[in-house]
Structure formats: structure tokens, C-alpha cells
């Protein structure tokens, strides 16, 4: 765990500073502090570059970049403040208790929210999973600059475990960064108690897996390939060691076959995949919005691997060692990351994880 820096009522954890140190961004001194505002504010969070944004009060009108950040706000109990989203969840894509709420949120775009629409949304907070909208769906124009966000009265919070993964200093081998995202978002929205509960639930699941497989030697842990079917089949996209998925795979007791690649994602060749000859392959398809549609997509991904000349001879393909687990739950920060750890572990270590 990262170290905590105390400043009266202030706590600094990674990029989060829930501060009662006078309302400014300077929290590095130990002087007399003003009491924190109701709800734990002011709160300061940092972006991928370390630049801080201070919230004097919880935001009231929130726009989310995609379904994953929307889901987090719903789980935190702040869903009634979300006024719009990009990349919306399909009907039935989220757990039942969240789905009805999610369907009421205005869809500002089916992909990346266009710059003009985001700036004119009336939001006071944009929760950004991606970090860079420019690379998340061409044809949408440039991403707003910091000056344009400021002029529109919109603050921005990144889900750093995803948005900052490409430039992370070390491989992701646990879910600390995801837990810190949830903690930070809880502090900003005044839902810290719920954030603490969500993080504790994640840790309980992961700890159970860790205890069950802890004695498994490294060379006894199966090799694992995340097949991003929706990214295209001509040239596969590998998840590298800075990506959330690498932490999920590692915690589940497997070895990501592309864990030696620094960064978040990387184009590789099928020859490289064949050379690694993974023991297990995850059919990473994106949620289609219904169980039937998802099953169809998983079937398509499997049939492609079984019918492709380069991949049909892979050990995992020959032996039918596939995991049908969606992309978003594995590669984007969220509570479900811990659930996927348990799902993978139960599949690849059935004698140890029940």
C-alpha cells in the first residue's frame, strides 16, 4: 500500500488529498487547519501529470466518458447527479440493480462525446476514463483543452489506473490503483463511506484468491492470453504489463504471455502469439447489452480462433481452454476487476479456488 500523509483532517493517498488544510492546494505543511467542509471537502485530486484540481464542494452535474465511469458513480450512490455519458451501456449490460438507473442517463454520444457537446453540457465535472479523447474514436474532432474546460466551468477527474496506464512507472500487479480511483471519486462526490465499502469488498475477494493460490510456484501458474476480439483479428492487440488486465491476470494466478511489454497495449503478430502458445485464452469481447448477444460474440471469437490457420493449433484452442469474460470488466477500472480475478482463478485453478 502507498504511504499516507496526515495533515490534521487531511489524508493524502496517491493522487487524492482529502484536505482540511485551508482550502488551497498546498497541503505539505503541518500548521493550524480550518475544519473540513461538510462531506469532507475541500478535496484535491491529481491528473496523470500530477496537476491538482480542488473541489470546494461535491459536484452536482456530472458527465461520464463511458459506461465504466458511469457504473462507478452508480455504485457510489452518485448516479442521480450524472446528466450525460459517452459510450453508454447497452440495456442489461450493467447489474440489474444499476441498469434501470443507467438507462435514464442522457446519451451524449454513442462513442466519444464531441468537444462542443461536452463543453456545452452544463456539467461541473467530467469523469474521464481515457485520459485522451483524441485517440478514442476518430471523427470527433479535438479534445477540449484545459483552458476550454475551465472556461466552461467543468472540472475533470481521471480514472488514473486506466487513463495513466501507458506512462505508469512500473507494472500493474495488484488493484491498488483501481482502489485509489474509487477512493478519490468517492471523496470528490462526497460518498467516501460507500467507496470504502466497495474497496473492502474488492480486497476481500482478491485476498481469498491470494490465500488459495499463494503457494503455487511461478512455473506452475498457467500462461494466459487476453484475445481482444473486437480490436480486430488481422493483427492482435496485446495487453501489456501497465494495463489493469495484467494485474487481474497476475492476481488470478496466471502469467500474462505479454507481461514483458512495457505500456498498456501493443500490436503484436499472430506469430508471436503462436510462439507463446498460451495455456488459456480469454475471449475478451465487449458487452453487447444482452446475454444472448454476448454469447453470440463469444462464440464468434472462439470459432475464429478454431478456424484460423495460425491459431487452430494453439494448445488452448486444441483443448478448448477458453474463458468467456468481457473486455470492460477486465481492462477498465471498476469494482468488477476483483470479481474477474476470482472468475479466472476458479477456472484455471479449480482444485484450489472454489
CSV table of C-alpha atoms in Angstrom, one decimal:
chain,number,residue,atom,x,y,z
A,1,UNK,CA,0.0,0.0,0.0
A,2,UNK,CA,1.1,3.6,-0.6
A,3,UNK,CA,2.1,5.8,2.3
A,4,UNK,CA,-0.4,8.2,3.9
A,5,UNK,CA,0.4,11.8,4.7
A,6,UNK,CA,-1.6,13.3,7.6
A,7,UNK,CA,-2.4,17.0,7.7
A,8,UNK,CA,-4.9,17.5,10.5
A,9,UNK,CA,-8.1,16.2,8.9
A,10,UNK,CA,-6.3,15.7,5.7
A,11,UNK,CA,-5.2,12.4,4.1
A,12,UNK,CA,-3.1,12.1,1.0
A,13,UNK,CA,-3.3,8.8,-0.8
A,14,UNK,CA,-1.6,8.7,-4.2
A,15,UNK,CA,-3.3,11.4,-6.3
A,16,UNK,CA,-6.0,12.1,-3.6
A,17,UNK,CA,-5.8,14.7,-0.9
A,18,UNK,CA,-9.0,14.9,1.1
A,19,UNK,CA,-7.9,18.2,2.7
A,20,UNK,CA,-8.9,20.4,5.5
A,21,UNK,CA,-5.7,22.4,5.3
A,22,UNK,CA,-7.2,25.8,4.5
A,23,UNK,CA,-8.8,25.2,1.1
A,24,UNK,CA,-5.7,25.7,-1.1
A,25,UNK,CA,-3.7,23.2,-3.0
A,26,UNK,CA,-0.7,23.4,-0.6
A,27,UNK,CA,-1.1,20.5,1.8
A,28,UNK,CA,2.5,19.9,2.5
A,29,UNK,CA,2.8,21.8,5.8
A,30,UNK,CA,1.6,21.0,9.3
A,31,UNK,CA,0.1,24.2,10.5
A,32,UNK,CA,-3.2,25.1,12.1
A,33,UNK,CA,-6.0,23.9,9.8
A,34,UNK,CA,-9.5,25.0,9.2
A,35,UNK,CA,-12.1,22.3,9.7
A,36,UNK,CA,-13.0,20.4,6.5
A,37,UNK,CA,-16.3,21.4,4.9
A,38,UNK,CA,-19.3,19.2,5.3
A,39,UNK,CA,-18.9,16.0,3.3
A,40,UNK,CA,-15.1,16.1,3.7
A,41,UNK,CA,-14.5,19.0,1.3
A,42,UNK,CA,-12.3,20.7,0.1
A,43,UNK,CA,-10.8,17.7,-1.8
A,44,UNK,CA,-7.9,17.8,-4.2
A,45,UNK,CA,-7.2,15.2,-6.8
A,46,UNK,CA,-4.4,15.0,-9.4
A,47,UNK,CA,-4.3,14.0,-13.0
A,48,UNK,CA,-1.7,11.9,-14.9
A,49,UNK,CA,0.8,14.7,-14.9
A,50,UNK,CA,0.4,15.4,-11.1
A,51,UNK,CA,-1.5,18.6,-11.6
A,52,UNK,CA,-4.1,19.1,-8.9
A,53,UNK,CA,-7.8,20.1,-9.0
A,54,UNK,CA,-9.5,21.2,-5.8
A,55,UNK,CA,-13.2,20.8,-5.2
A,56,UNK,CA,-14.7,23.1,-2.6
A,57,UNK,CA,-17.9,21.1,-2.6
A,58,UNK,CA,-19.3,17.9,-4.2
A,59,UNK,CA,-20.2,18.4,-7.9
A,60,UNK,CA,-23.9,18.4,-8.8
A,61,UNK,CA,-23.9,17.9,-12.6
A,62,UNK,CA,-21.6,15.1,-13.8
A,63,UNK,CA,-20.8,13.8,-17.3
A,64,UNK,CA,-19.0,10.4,-17.7
A,65,UNK,CA,-16.8,9.4,-20.6
A,66,UNK,CA,-18.1,5.9,-20.8
A,67,UNK,CA,-20.2,3.1,-19.2
A,68,UNK,CA,-17.4,2.1,-16.7
A,69,UNK,CA,-17.1,5.5,-15.1
A,70,UNK,CA,-20.9,5.8,-15.1
A,71,UNK,CA,-21.1,2.4,-13.3
A,72,UNK,CA,-18.7,3.5,-10.6
A,73,UNK,CA,-20.8,6.6,-9.9
A,74,UNK,CA,-23.9,4.5,-9.7
A,75,UNK,CA,-22.3,2.1,-7.3
A,76,UNK,CA,-21.1,5.0,-5.2
A,77,UNK,CA,-24.7,6.3,-4.9
A,78,UNK,CA,-24.0,9.5,-7.0
A,79,UNK,CA,-25.8,8.3,-10.1
A,80,UNK,CA,-28.6,10.9,-9.6
A,81,UNK,CA,-26.1,13.6,-10.4
A,82,UNK,CA,-25.0,12.2,-13.8
A,83,UNK,CA,-26.5,14.2,-16.5
A,84,UNK,CA,-24.9,12.6,-19.6
A,85,UNK,CA,-22.5,10.0,-20.8
A,86,UNK,CA,-20.5,8.8,-23.8
A,87,UNK,CA,-20.1,5.1,-24.7
A,88,UNK,CA,-23.4,4.2,-22.9
A,89,UNK,CA,-24.1,0.8,-21.5
A,90,UNK,CA,-26.5,-1.3,-23.5
A,91,UNK,CA,-29.8,-2.2,-21.9
A,92,UNK,CA,-29.0,-5.1,-19.5
A,93,UNK,CA,-25.2,-4.5,-19.7
A,94,UNK,CA,-24.9,-3.5,-16.0
A,95,UNK,CA,-26.0,-5.5,-13.0
A,96,UNK,CA,-29.8,-5.5,-12.6
A,97,UNK,CA,-29.9,-3.0,-9.7
A,98,UNK,CA,-27.9,-0.5,-11.7
A,99,UNK,CA,-29.3,-1.0,-15.1
A,100,UNK,CA,-32.6,1.0,-14.6
A,101,UNK,CA,-30.7,4.0,-13.3
A,102,UNK,CA,-28.1,3.8,-16.2
A,103,UNK,CA,-30.8,3.8,-18.8
A,104,UNK,CA,-32.2,7.1,-17.5
A,105,UNK,CA,-28.9,8.9,-18.2
A,106,UNK,CA,-28.9,11.1,-21.3
A,107,UNK,CA,-26.6,9.7,-24.0
A,108,UNK,CA,-24.4,12.5,-25.3
A,109,UNK,CA,-22.7,10.2,-27.8
A,110,UNK,CA,-22.5,6.5,-28.6
A,111,UNK,CA,-18.7,6.9,-28.7
A,112,UNK,CA,-16.5,9.8,-27.7
A,113,UNK,CA,-18.5,12.9,-26.7
A,114,UNK,CA,-17.9,15.6,-29.3
A,115,UNK,CA,-15.9,18.6,-27.9
A,116,UNK,CA,-18.7,21.1,-28.4
A,117,UNK,CA,-21.3,18.9,-26.8
A,118,UNK,CA,-19.2,18.2,-23.8
A,119,UNK,CA,-18.3,21.8,-23.2
A,120,UNK,CA,-22.0,22.9,-23.7
A,121,UNK,CA,-23.4,20.1,-21.5
A,122,UNK,CA,-23.7,22.2,-18.3
A,123,UNK,CA,-21.6,19.8,-16.4
A,124,UNK,CA,-19.5,20.9,-13.5
A,125,UNK,CA,-17.4,17.6,-13.5
A,126,UNK,CA,-16.3,15.3,-16.3
A,127,UNK,CA,-15.1,11.9,-15.2
A,128,UNK,CA,-12.5,10.8,-17.8
A,129,UNK,CA,-11.6,7.1,-18.1
A,130,UNK,CA,-9.5,7.6,-21.2
A,131,UNK,CA,-7.2,10.5,-20.5
A,132,UNK,CA,-7.0,11.3,-24.2
A,133,UNK,CA,-10.2,11.6,-26.2
A,134,UNK,CA,-8.3,12.3,-29.4
A,135,UNK,CA,-7.4,8.6,-29.7
A,136,UNK,CA,-10.7,7.1,-28.7
A,137,UNK,CA,-12.8,7.2,-31.9
A,138,UNK,CA,-11.8,9.3,-34.8
A,139,UNK,CA,-14.0,11.9,-36.4
A,140,UNK,CA,-14.9,13.6,-33.2
A,141,UNK,CA,-12.5,16.5,-33.5
A,142,UNK,CA,-10.0,17.7,-30.9
A,143,UNK,CA,-10.4,17.1,-27.2
A,144,UNK,CA,-11.1,20.2,-25.1
A,145,UNK,CA,-8.0,22.0,-23.8
A,146,UNK,CA,-7.6,22.6,-20.0
A,147,UNK,CA,-8.4,26.3,-20.8
A,148,UNK,CA,-11.6,25.3,-22.5
A,149,UNK,CA,-12.7,23.1,-19.7
A,150,UNK,CA,-12.0,25.9,-17.3
A,151,UNK,CA,-13.9,28.5,-19.4
A,152,UNK,CA,-16.9,26.1,-19.5
A,153,UNK,CA,-16.8,25.7,-15.7
A,154,UNK,CA,-16.0,21.9,-16.0
A,155,UNK,CA,-13.5,20.3,-13.7
A,156,UNK,CA,-12.1,16.9,-14.7
A,157,UNK,CA,-11.2,13.8,-12.8
A,158,UNK,CA,-9.3,10.9,-14.4
A,159,UNK,CA,-9.6,7.2,-13.6
A,160,UNK,CA,-5.9,7.1,-13.4
A,161,UNK,CA,-5.5,3.3,-13.3
A,162,UNK,CA,-6.8,3.3,-16.9
A,163,UNK,CA,-6.1,6.8,-18.2
A,164,UNK,CA,-2.5,6.9,-17.0
A,165,UNK,CA,-1.5,3.3,-17.5
A,166,UNK,CA,0.6,3.9,-20.6
A,167,UNK,CA,3.0,6.1,-18.7
A,168,UNK,CA,3.0,4.3,-15.4
A,169,UNK,CA,6.4,3.8,-13.8
A,170,UNK,CA,6.0,0.1,-13.0
A,171,UNK,CA,3.9,-2.9,-14.0
A,172,UNK,CA,0.4,-3.3,-12.6
A,173,UNK,CA,0.4,-6.4,-10.5
A,174,UNK,CA,-2.4,-5.5,-8.0
A,175,UNK,CA,-5.5,-3.4,-7.9
A,176,UNK,CA,-4.2,-0.6,-5.7
A,177,UNK,CA,-4.5,2.0,-8.5
A,178,UNK,CA,-8.1,1.0,-9.1
A,179,UNK,CA,-8.9,1.1,-5.4
A,180,UNK,CA,-7.4,4.6,-5.3
A,181,UNK,CA,-9.5,5.7,-8.2
A,182,UNK,CA,-12.7,4.6,-6.3
A,183,UNK,CA,-11.4,6.3,-3.1
A,184,UNK,CA,-10.7,9.5,-5.0
A,185,UNK,CA,-14.0,9.5,-6.8
A,186,UNK,CA,-15.8,8.9,-3.5
A,187,UNK,CA,-14.0,11.8,-1.9
A,188,UNK,CA,-14.9,14.2,-4.7
A,189,UNK,CA,-18.5,13.2,-4.8
A,190,UNK,CA,-19.0,13.1,-1.0
A,191,UNK,CA,-19.5,9.3,-1.0
A,192,UNK,CA,-16.4,8.2,0.8
A,193,UNK,CA,-18.2,5.8,3.1
A,194,UNK,CA,-19.6,3.9,0.1
A,195,UNK,CA,-16.2,4.0,-1.6
A,196,UNK,CA,-14.6,2.4,1.5
A,197,UNK,CA,-17.2,-0.3,1.4
A,198,UNK,CA,-16.6,-1.0,-2.3
A,199,UNK,CA,-12.9,-1.2,-1.9
A,200,UNK,CA,-13.2,-3.5,1.2
A,201,UNK,CA,-15.4,-5.9,-0.9
A,202,UNK,CA,-12.8,-6.0,-3.7
A,203,UNK,CA,-10.0,-6.6,-1.2
A,204,UNK,CA,-11.9,-9.5,0.4
A,205,UNK,CA,-12.4,-11.2,-3.0
A,206,UNK,CA,-8.8,-10.8,-4.0
A,207,UNK,CA,-7.4,-11.8,-0.6
A,208,UNK,CA,-9.4,-15.0,-0.8
A,209,UNK,CA,-7.8,-15.9,-4.2
A,210,UNK,CA,-4.4,-14.9,-2.9
A,211,UNK,CA,-4.7,-17.2,0.1
A,212,UNK,CA,-5.9,-20.1,-2.1
A,213,UNK,CA,-3.1,-20.0,-4.7
A,214,UNK,CA,-0.4,-18.3,-2.7
A,215,UNK,CA,1.8,-21.5,-2.5
A,216,UNK,CA,1.6,-22.1,-6.3
A,217,UNK,CA,5.1,-21.9,-7.8
A,218,UNK,CA,5.6,-19.3,-10.6
A,219,UNK,CA,6.3,-22.0,-13.2
A,220,UNK,CA,3.2,-23.9,-12.2
A,221,UNK,CA,1.0,-20.9,-13.0
A,222,UNK,CA,-0.6,-21.3,-16.4
A,223,UNK,CA,0.2,-18.9,-19.3
A,224,UNK,CA,-2.6,-16.6,-20.4
A,225,UNK,CA,-3.5,-14.6,-23.5
A,226,UNK,CA,-6.2,-11.9,-23.5
A,227,UNK,CA,-7.7,-12.0,-27.0
A,228,UNK,CA,-9.3,-8.6,-27.7
A,229,UNK,CA,-11.6,-9.9,-30.5
A,230,UNK,CA,-13.3,-6.5,-31.0
A,231,UNK,CA,-9.9,-4.8,-31.7
A,232,UNK,CA,-9.7,-6.8,-34.9
A,233,UNK,CA,-8.2,-10.1,-35.9
A,234,UNK,CA,-5.8,-9.2,-38.6
A,235,UNK,CA,-3.2,-8.1,-36.0
A,236,UNK,CA,-3.9,-8.9,-32.4
A,237,UNK,CA,-3.7,-6.3,-29.6
A,238,UNK,CA,-1.8,-7.5,-26.5
A,239,UNK,CA,-2.4,-6.2,-23.0
A,240,UNK,CA,1.0,-5.2,-21.6
A,241,UNK,CA,2.2,-5.0,-18.1
A,242,UNK,CA,0.9,-1.5,-17.2
A,243,UNK,CA,-2.6,-2.4,-18.1
A,244,UNK,CA,-5.3,-3.2,-15.4
A,245,UNK,CA,-5.8,-6.6,-17.1
A,246,UNK,CA,-2.2,-7.5,-16.3
A,247,UNK,CA,-3.0,-7.0,-12.6
A,248,UNK,CA,-6.2,-9.0,-12.9
A,249,UNK,CA,-4.4,-11.9,-14.7
A,250,UNK,CA,-1.5,-11.9,-12.2
A,251,UNK,CA,-3.7,-11.8,-9.1
A,252,UNK,CA,-5.7,-14.8,-10.6
A,253,UNK,CA,-2.6,-16.9,-10.6
A,254,UNK,CA,-1.8,-16.8,-14.3
A,255,UNK,CA,1.1,-15.4,-16.3
A,256,UNK,CA,0.2,-12.9,-19.0
A,257,UNK,CA,2.2,-14.0,-22.1
A,258,UNK,CA,2.9,-10.4,-22.9
A,259,UNK,CA,3.9,-9.2,-19.5
A,260,UNK,CA,7.4,-8.3,-20.8
A,261,UNK,CA,5.9,-5.4,-22.9
A,262,UNK,CA,6.0,-2.1,-21.1
A,263,UNK,CA,2.9,0.1,-21.6
A,264,UNK,CA,-0.8,-0.6,-21.7
A,265,UNK,CA,-1.5,-2.1,-25.1
A,266,UNK,CA,0.7,-3.1,-28.1
A,267,UNK,CA,0.1,-4.5,-31.5
A,268,UNK,CA,1.7,-7.9,-31.9
A,269,UNK,CA,1.7,-10.6,-34.6
A,270,UNK,CA,0.0,-14.0,-34.6
A,271,UNK,CA,3.4,-15.5,-34.9
A,272,UNK,CA,4.3,-14.0,-31.5
A,273,UNK,CA,1.1,-15.5,-30.0
A,274,UNK,CA,1.8,-18.9,-31.5
A,275,UNK,CA,5.4,-18.7,-30.1
A,276,UNK,CA,4.0,-18.1,-26.6
A,277,UNK,CA,1.4,-21.0,-27.1
A,278,UNK,CA,-0.8,-20.0,-24.1
A,279,UNK,CA,-2.4,-22.5,-21.8
A,280,UNK,CA,-5.6,-20.4,-21.6
A,281,UNK,CA,-7.2,-17.7,-23.8
A,282,UNK,CA,-9.7,-15.2,-22.6
A,283,UNK,CA,-12.3,-14.3,-25.3
A,284,UNK,CA,-12.3,-10.6,-24.5
A,285,UNK,CA,-15.4,-9.3,-26.3
A,286,UNK,CA,-17.2,-6.0,-25.4
A,287,UNK,CA,-20.6,-6.1,-23.8
A,288,UNK,CA,-23.4,-6.2,-26.4
A,289,UNK,CA,-26.2,-5.4,-24.0
A,290,UNK,CA,-27.8,-8.8,-23.6
A,291,UNK,CA,-26.7,-12.3,-22.5
A,292,UNK,CA,-27.8,-13.7,-25.9
A,293,UNK,CA,-25.8,-11.1,-27.9
A,294,UNK,CA,-22.8,-11.6,-25.6
A,295,UNK,CA,-22.9,-15.4,-26.1
A,296,UNK,CA,-23.1,-14.9,-29.8
A,297,UNK,CA,-20.0,-12.7,-29.7
A,298,UNK,CA,-18.1,-15.2,-27.5
A,299,UNK,CA,-19.0,-18.0,-29.9
A,300,UNK,CA,-17.8,-15.9,-32.9
A,301,UNK,CA,-14.4,-15.2,-31.2
A,302,UNK,CA,-13.9,-18.9,-30.4
A,303,UNK,CA,-14.9,-20.0,-33.9
A,304,UNK,CA,-12.4,-17.5,-35.4
A,305,UNK,CA,-9.6,-19.0,-33.3
A,306,UNK,CA,-10.6,-22.6,-34.1
A,307,UNK,CA,-10.8,-21.8,-37.9
A,308,UNK,CA,-7.8,-19.6,-38.3
A,309,UNK,CA,-4.8,-21.5,-39.7
A,310,UNK,CA,-2.3,-19.6,-37.5
A,311,UNK,CA,-4.2,-20.2,-34.2
A,312,UNK,CA,-6.1,-23.5,-34.5
A,313,UNK,CA,-3.0,-25.5,-33.4
A,314,UNK,CA,-2.5,-23.5,-30.2
A,315,UNK,CA,-2.7,-25.6,-27.0
A,316,UNK,CA,-5.5,-23.6,-25.6
A,317,UNK,CA,-7.5,-23.8,-28.8
A,318,UNK,CA,-7.0,-27.6,-29.2
A,319,UNK,CA,-8.0,-28.3,-25.6
A,320,UNK,CA,-10.9,-25.8,-25.5
A,321,UNK,CA,-9.4,-23.7,-22.7
A,322,UNK,CA,-11.3,-20.5,-23.2
A,323,UNK,CA,-12.7,-18.0,-20.7
A,324,UNK,CA,-15.8,-16.1,-21.7
A,325,UNK,CA,-15.2,-12.9,-19.8
A,326,UNK,CA,-15.9,-9.4,-21.2
A,327,UNK,CA,-13.3,-6.8,-22.1
A,328,UNK,CA,-14.5,-3.9,-20.0
A,329,UNK,CA,-14.6,-5.8,-16.7
A,330,UNK,CA,-11.0,-6.8,-17.3
A,331,UNK,CA,-9.3,-3.8,-18.9
A,332,UNK,CA,-11.1,-0.8,-17.4
A,333,UNK,CA,-11.0,0.3,-13.7
A,334,UNK,CA,-14.0,-0.9,-11.7
A,335,UNK,CA,-15.3,-3.0,-8.9
A,336,UNK,CA,-15.8,-5.9,-11.3
A,337,UNK,CA,-12.0,-6.2,-11.7
A,338,UNK,CA,-11.9,-8.1,-8.4
A,339,UNK,CA,-14.8,-10.3,-9.5
A,340,UNK,CA,-12.9,-11.2,-12.7
A,341,UNK,CA,-9.8,-12.1,-10.6
A,342,UNK,CA,-12.0,-14.7,-8.8
A,343,UNK,CA,-13.6,-15.9,-12.0
A,344,UNK,CA,-10.3,-16.5,-13.7
A,345,UNK,CA,-8.8,-18.2,-10.7
A,346,UNK,CA,-11.7,-20.6,-10.3
A,347,UNK,CA,-11.3,-21.6,-13.9
A,348,UNK,CA,-7.6,-22.1,-14.1
A,349,UNK,CA,-7.1,-23.4,-10.5
A,350,UNK,CA,-10.3,-25.4,-9.9
A,351,UNK,CA,-8.6,-27.6,-7.3
A,352,UNK,CA,-7.6,-24.6,-5.2
A,353,UNK,CA,-10.2,-21.9,-5.7
A,354,UNK,CA,-13.8,-22.9,-5.1
